[in-house]
Amino acid sequence: MKLVDIIVGTRPNFVKVAALIKAYKTSKLGFSSFKLRLVHTGQHYHDAMSNSFLSQLSLITPDINLNVGSGTHAKQTAEIMRRYDDLLSQKKSHLCVVVGDVNSTVACAITAKKLNIPVAHIEAGIRSGDDTMPEEINRIVTDSISDFLFTTSKTANENLIKEGKNKKKIFFVGNTMIDTLLANVNRLVIPEVTKNKLLKPKNYFVLTLHRPNNVDNNRQFIKLLQVLGELTRHWPIVFPVHPRIKKDLIDRSALPINFIFIDPQPYLEFIYLIKNSFAVITDSGGLSEETTVLRVPCLTIRNTTERPETVTLGTNQLITVNPKNFPKYFNNLFQGKWDSGVTPPKWDGKSAERIMTQISKILKNC
Ligand code: UD1
């Protein structure tokens, strides 16, 4: 029986991979000719960033946890490579499937490839053009050595072709993160904060920030929050705080009172918050995809995006990283001048099944 490794490491990986596991387990097409081995690198290890996702999304318990934890980029990447290499030397797989653009993605892709194990990359070909972002480096390196490239958009296909990739290895399949969203949107869970703070639908903002250049400098970070507090006209801002932000260092007395700080939320509670919010303010890429499908306005605090379809088709706008540019976007938002957006092609809930079908064909030659 052929063995396929599926790599997860961080919160967004669990969401993407949940759809693959579900397709594997439930598809009428039947994928019993191969076995999956779910490898968790342990890049994210907080319960709220890891276990809660595994249980809510009915993901199988990972077969292996490499328990790497945090570190500098080089140390974390190297440690994942070392530990995954050990695993492969005990039992080699026939195919290594990586998702997204995090350190776990690139580390496992390199490790497998060096052992001549073919690599399939899900969410291949997206490019921000900004190589000061660690994710952009991870994307470029992963795609450059991947044998099979599964994409979420035609733009991603074009990027890969421009980089000289063989068309026959590129498969435009859609978006597995959206598969998971569509599969769960009718079983969302009302979060505590909604009840405790009596949040009314479409009457509050959700804020998420985790990119080092937005959150690592405490002074700039506080300044950013102050501006957002004003521009949201003191509407409640629910802010699930990512663990890289040291919550205790936030001087709350320097902030407007409309901020509601909460812990990172489990998936079903988080999507509930998003779906019912007036708008989302974020520096995340994945969130701009989810808000597009949920038709919720999304203001992205970045200058570039690797997901241009969320802007051209969806509800996302890049408000830049300079707070001086923010007011016009908030004015438009409050005046109702915001595109309601359409769902990008093939973001239809069937992407994982397309991928699994292709993988079962690929495995005949692995
Ligand atoms: C990582 C990904 C980013 C992704 C994000 C989703 C990389 C380069 N970055 O960023 O692309 O959008 O995940 O959340 O892979 N920490 C904890 N507990 C945890 C995880 C992290 O306390 O469970 C803290 C640690 O202090 C750690 C820091 O957060 O040093 C950063 O974690 P890391 O996994 O390196 O990057 P993220 O910022 O989470």
XYZ file of C-alpha atoms and ligand atoms in Angstrom:
405
model
C 0.000 0.000 0.000
C 1.379 3.422 -0.969
C 1.978 5.879 1.868
C 1.257 9.613 1.508
C 2.583 12.079 4.081
C 0.446 15.127 4.743
C 2.283 17.853 6.626
C 0.671 20.249 9.096
C 2.380 22.701 11.413
C 0.399 25.877 11.924
C -3.180 26.913 12.463
C -4.051 27.650 8.803
C -2.547 24.298 7.753
C -5.108 22.425 9.861
C -7.957 24.224 8.144
C -6.612 23.409 4.676
C -5.752 19.804 5.450
C -9.113 19.083 7.152
C -10.740 19.173 3.723
C -8.208 16.707 2.309
C -8.722 14.231 5.126
C -12.476 14.535 4.780
C -12.311 13.898 1.031
C -10.047 10.916 1.643
C -12.393 9.432 4.235
C -15.779 10.157 2.674
C -15.452 10.525 -1.082
C -17.606 8.179 -3.132
C -14.661 7.905 -5.508
C -12.846 5.780 -2.901
C -9.158 6.341 -2.214
C -8.441 3.084 -0.423
C -5.446 2.303 -2.641
C -3.226 4.541 -0.486
C -2.779 5.363 3.164
C -2.334 8.818 4.699
C 0.185 9.622 7.408
C -0.566 12.944 9.097
C 2.665 14.545 10.285
C 2.357 17.490 12.698
C 5.646 19.371 12.948
C 4.596 21.083 16.195
C 5.375 24.575 14.835
C 2.174 25.707 16.557
C 1.685 24.001 19.898
C -0.685 26.146 21.996
C -3.982 24.308 22.458
C -5.803 27.255 20.935
C -3.572 27.194 17.835
C -3.444 23.452 17.369
C -5.508 20.889 19.319
C -8.775 22.820 19.245
C -8.564 22.828 15.432
C -7.829 19.131 15.281
C -10.886 18.257 17.348
C -13.368 20.739 15.866
C -12.528 19.880 12.291
C -12.651 16.124 12.941
C -9.078 15.787 11.784
C -7.530 12.456 12.582
C -5.040 12.623 15.435
C -1.642 13.187 13.832
C 0.256 9.921 13.404
C 3.412 11.749 14.380
C 4.154 14.978 16.230
C 7.688 16.244 15.653
C 7.261 18.739 18.533
C 9.659 21.340 17.144
C 8.114 24.388 18.851
C 9.335 27.935 18.288
C 12.714 29.332 17.258
C 14.344 31.634 14.770
C 13.374 30.875 11.192
C 16.617 29.041 10.489
C 16.524 27.046 13.717
C 12.877 26.119 13.385
C 13.265 25.138 9.729
C 16.431 23.154 10.425
C 14.864 21.355 13.379
C 11.812 20.344 11.331
C 14.121 19.054 8.584
C 16.203 17.050 11.040
C 13.206 15.447 12.729
C 11.282 14.747 9.511
C 14.429 13.247 8.022
C 14.599 10.852 10.988
C 10.987 9.875 10.445
C 11.543 9.227 6.737
C 14.590 7.139 7.489
C 12.406 4.927 9.699
C 9.574 4.738 7.149
C 9.767 6.410 3.780
C 6.587 7.679 2.152
C 5.782 7.611 -1.576
C 4.592 11.207 -1.755
C 4.909 14.242 0.516
C 2.004 16.698 0.428
C 2.663 20.175 1.834
C 0.226 23.084 2.096
C 0.578 26.866 2.202
C 3.726 28.828 2.885
C 4.871 28.366 6.459
C 8.240 27.153 7.701
C 6.885 23.599 8.081
C 5.936 23.622 4.381
C 9.360 24.464 3.026
C 11.250 22.362 5.586
C 9.386 19.148 4.801
C 9.408 19.772 1.043
C 13.216 20.068 1.026
C 13.669 17.040 3.277
C 11.439 14.776 1.166
C 12.876 15.972 -2.119
C 16.449 15.235 -0.994
C 15.328 11.647 -0.405
C 13.826 11.522 -3.900
C 10.294 11.502 -2.574
C 8.037 13.462 -4.934
C 6.500 16.602 -3.414
C 2.993 17.955 -4.042
C 2.377 21.569 -3.042
C -1.154 22.737 -2.329
C -1.685 26.507 -2.745
C 1.243 26.695 -5.156
C 2.120 29.670 -7.339
C 0.803 32.555 -5.256
C 3.244 35.472 -5.136
C 3.183 38.793 -3.309
C 6.377 40.001 -4.987
C 7.597 40.996 -1.524
C 10.528 38.840 -0.509
C 10.912 40.591 2.837
C 8.035 38.308 3.908
C 9.248 34.918 5.109
C 6.200 33.300 3.507
C 7.224 34.566 0.049
C 10.617 32.896 0.375
C 8.911 29.714 1.543
C 6.567 29.787 -1.465
C 9.310 30.341 -4.024
C 11.574 27.646 -2.613
C 8.765 25.107 -2.164
C 7.417 25.607 -5.685
C 10.875 25.457 -7.213
C 11.349 21.865 -6.012
C 7.753 20.580 -6.065
C 6.774 17.931 -8.595
C 3.034 18.631 -8.506
C 1.541 22.076 -8.095
C -2.069 22.502 -7.005
C -3.315 26.062 -7.397
C -6.170 28.215 -6.094
C -6.317 30.674 -9.013
C -5.456 31.192 -12.650
C -3.021 33.924 -11.611
C -1.092 31.329 -9.646
C -0.915 29.123 -12.757
C 0.407 32.068 -14.748
C 3.066 32.813 -12.096
C 4.290 29.234 -12.227
C 4.389 29.174 -16.002
C 6.383 32.438 -15.983
C 8.853 30.727 -13.643
C 9.299 27.931 -16.182
C 7.180 25.223 -14.584
C 5.856 22.428 -16.785
C 2.136 23.034 -17.475
C 1.422 19.346 -17.105
C 2.449 19.513 -13.451
C 0.096 22.375 -12.596
C -3.490 21.658 -11.533
C -5.954 24.481 -10.951
C -8.154 22.868 -8.305
C -9.564 25.692 -6.167
C -9.187 26.350 -2.474
C -9.249 23.742 0.297
C -9.523 26.435 2.985
C -12.850 27.355 1.413
C -13.883 23.676 1.268
C -13.560 23.632 5.052
C -15.412 26.923 5.419
C -18.353 25.742 3.314
C -18.475 22.411 5.123
C -18.712 24.116 8.521
C -20.620 27.321 7.953
C -23.870 25.746 9.151
C -22.433 24.426 12.405
C -20.763 27.525 13.815
C -20.540 28.054 17.564
C -21.480 31.309 19.297
C -18.345 32.493 21.131
C -18.335 33.593 24.755
C -17.405 37.145 23.788
C -20.581 37.539 21.725
C -22.679 36.661 24.754
C -20.614 38.480 27.377
C -20.289 41.734 25.466
C -23.727 41.511 23.869
C -22.258 41.965 20.409
C -24.929 42.669 17.828
C -24.568 41.216 14.319
C -22.899 43.664 11.889
C -22.151 46.083 14.702
C -18.570 45.268 15.526
C -15.189 44.802 13.869
C -12.830 41.844 14.110
C -9.115 42.573 14.135
C -6.283 40.072 13.641
C -2.612 40.988 13.418
C 0.419 38.746 13.534
C 2.967 39.905 10.949
C 6.261 40.847 12.596
C 6.377 44.293 10.975
C 2.939 45.152 12.386
C 3.272 43.742 15.890
C 6.900 43.294 16.917
C 7.657 46.968 17.572
C 5.536 47.798 20.627
C 5.478 51.577 20.071
C 4.363 51.297 16.441
C 1.893 48.594 17.337
C 0.206 50.766 19.975
C 0.116 53.674 17.512
C -1.559 51.407 14.962
C -4.180 50.303 17.499
C -4.841 53.910 18.493
C -5.521 54.887 14.879
C -7.778 51.880 14.349
C -9.678 52.643 17.551
C -10.490 56.133 16.228
C -11.278 55.194 12.639
C -13.730 52.493 13.681
C -15.748 55.289 15.305
C -15.496 53.519 18.658
C -17.486 50.526 17.491
C -16.382 47.389 19.390
C -13.217 45.804 17.951
C -12.862 42.152 18.868
C -9.174 41.288 18.793
C -8.164 37.628 19.197
C -4.537 38.071 20.145
C -1.973 35.820 18.422
C 0.528 34.304 20.886
C 3.486 36.060 19.283
C 2.029 39.316 20.649
C 2.991 39.626 24.266
C -0.410 40.621 25.648
C 1.018 41.882 28.925
C 3.109 44.457 27.071
C 0.063 46.154 25.608
C -0.548 49.334 27.568
C -4.344 49.340 27.579
C -4.548 52.747 29.193
C -3.060 54.151 25.974
C -5.878 52.681 23.882
C -9.463 53.680 23.150
C -11.921 51.594 25.177
C -13.534 49.900 22.184
C -10.901 47.140 22.033
C -11.991 43.734 23.296
C -8.926 41.531 23.698
C -9.617 37.796 23.626
C -7.550 34.613 23.297
C -7.121 32.949 19.899
C -10.462 31.349 19.095
C -11.306 27.835 17.990
C -12.264 27.616 14.305
C -16.070 27.434 14.656
C -16.187 30.382 17.072
C -13.789 32.421 14.988
C -15.754 31.981 11.762
C -18.928 32.896 13.677
C -17.284 36.151 14.745
C -16.144 36.924 11.197
C -19.417 36.045 9.539
C -21.393 38.328 11.850
C -18.960 41.226 11.894
C -19.413 44.540 10.100
C -15.885 44.263 8.715
C -12.565 42.567 9.344
C -9.243 44.355 9.716
C -6.275 42.051 9.290
C -2.796 41.350 7.979
C -3.627 37.716 7.191
C -3.902 36.329 3.673
C -6.170 33.387 4.436
C -8.697 35.599 6.164
C -9.121 37.710 3.036
C -10.211 34.517 1.256
C -12.726 33.581 3.950
C -14.218 37.080 4.130
C -14.540 37.081 0.341
C -16.690 33.962 0.429
C -18.673 35.220 3.439
C -19.149 38.619 1.713
C -17.721 40.519 4.680
C -15.626 43.641 3.924
C -11.941 43.043 4.616
C -9.375 45.810 5.171
C -5.890 44.376 4.838
C -3.002 46.195 6.501
C -0.458 45.339 3.823
C 0.907 46.909 0.645
C 0.788 43.728 -1.396
C -1.139 40.493 -1.575
C -0.347 37.092 -2.988
C -4.101 36.599 -3.367
C -5.093 39.308 -5.910
C -8.447 37.659 -6.643
C -9.622 38.644 -3.144
C -9.267 42.268 -4.297
C -10.357 42.019 -7.938
C -13.290 39.660 -7.296
C -13.728 39.611 -3.537
C -14.322 41.954 -0.627
C -10.707 42.701 0.220
C -8.899 46.051 -0.087
C -5.248 46.711 0.691
C -5.290 49.731 2.962
C -1.449 49.777 3.031
C 0.756 49.717 6.143
C 0.734 53.485 6.570
C -2.075 54.645 8.925
C -2.150 58.016 7.116
C -3.772 56.186 4.187
C -6.479 54.491 6.257
C -9.186 57.192 6.642
C -10.520 57.081 3.091
C -11.079 53.330 3.318
C -12.977 53.622 6.596
C -15.041 56.492 5.210
C -16.021 54.370 2.216
C -16.844 51.492 4.500
C -19.150 53.529 6.732
C -20.799 55.070 3.660
C -21.560 51.595 2.306
C -19.190 52.062 -0.638
C -17.653 48.614 -0.576
C -17.803 45.869 -3.224
C -19.971 42.987 -2.103
C -17.752 40.684 -4.147
C -18.195 37.343 -5.897
C -16.705 33.945 -5.141
C -13.614 33.186 -7.246
C -13.773 30.269 -9.723
C -13.545 26.762 -8.289
C -13.863 27.927 -4.695
C -16.849 25.617 -4.607
C -16.182 23.154 -1.805
C -14.896 20.435 -4.117
C -11.188 21.287 -4.301
C -9.987 18.572 -1.946
C -11.782 15.915 -3.929
C -10.104 17.183 -7.108
C -6.730 17.004 -5.379
C -7.276 13.512 -3.998
C -8.407 12.262 -7.404
C -5.228 13.643 -8.941
C -3.076 12.216 -6.155
C -4.479 8.747 -6.686
C -3.451 9.033 -10.369
C -0.005 10.410 -9.472
C 0.633 7.518 -7.084
C 0.399 4.982 -9.904
C 3.802 6.268 -11.013
C 5.421 6.883 -7.596
C 3.167 31.397 11.291
C 3.537 31.465 9.813
C 2.620 32.472 9.121
C 1.178 32.120 9.362
C 0.929 32.051 10.869
C -0.487 31.671 11.188
C 5.903 31.095 9.231
C 7.125 31.761 8.760
N 4.895 31.911 9.601
O 3.420 32.670 11.856
O 2.857 32.447 7.726
O 0.343 33.097 8.767
O 1.809 31.065 11.432
O -0.741 31.887 12.560
O 5.840 29.882 9.240
N 3.835 31.017 19.501
C 3.308 30.505 20.652
N 2.527 29.384 20.573
C 2.248 28.751 19.414
C 2.818 29.283 18.245
C 3.583 30.413 18.295
O 3.502 31.043 21.723
O 1.530 27.727 19.414
C 4.627 32.256 19.569
C 6.091 32.037 19.856
O 6.531 33.093 20.624
C 6.719 32.093 18.480
C 5.856 33.120 17.787
O 4.543 32.921 18.348
O 8.049 32.420 18.545
C 5.784 33.019 16.314
O 5.370 31.700 15.909
P 5.792 31.130 14.461
O 5.202 29.776 14.265
O 7.252 31.260 14.295
O 5.165 32.173 13.457
P 3.717 32.830 13.402
O 3.860 34.268 13.687
O 2.716 32.036 14.195
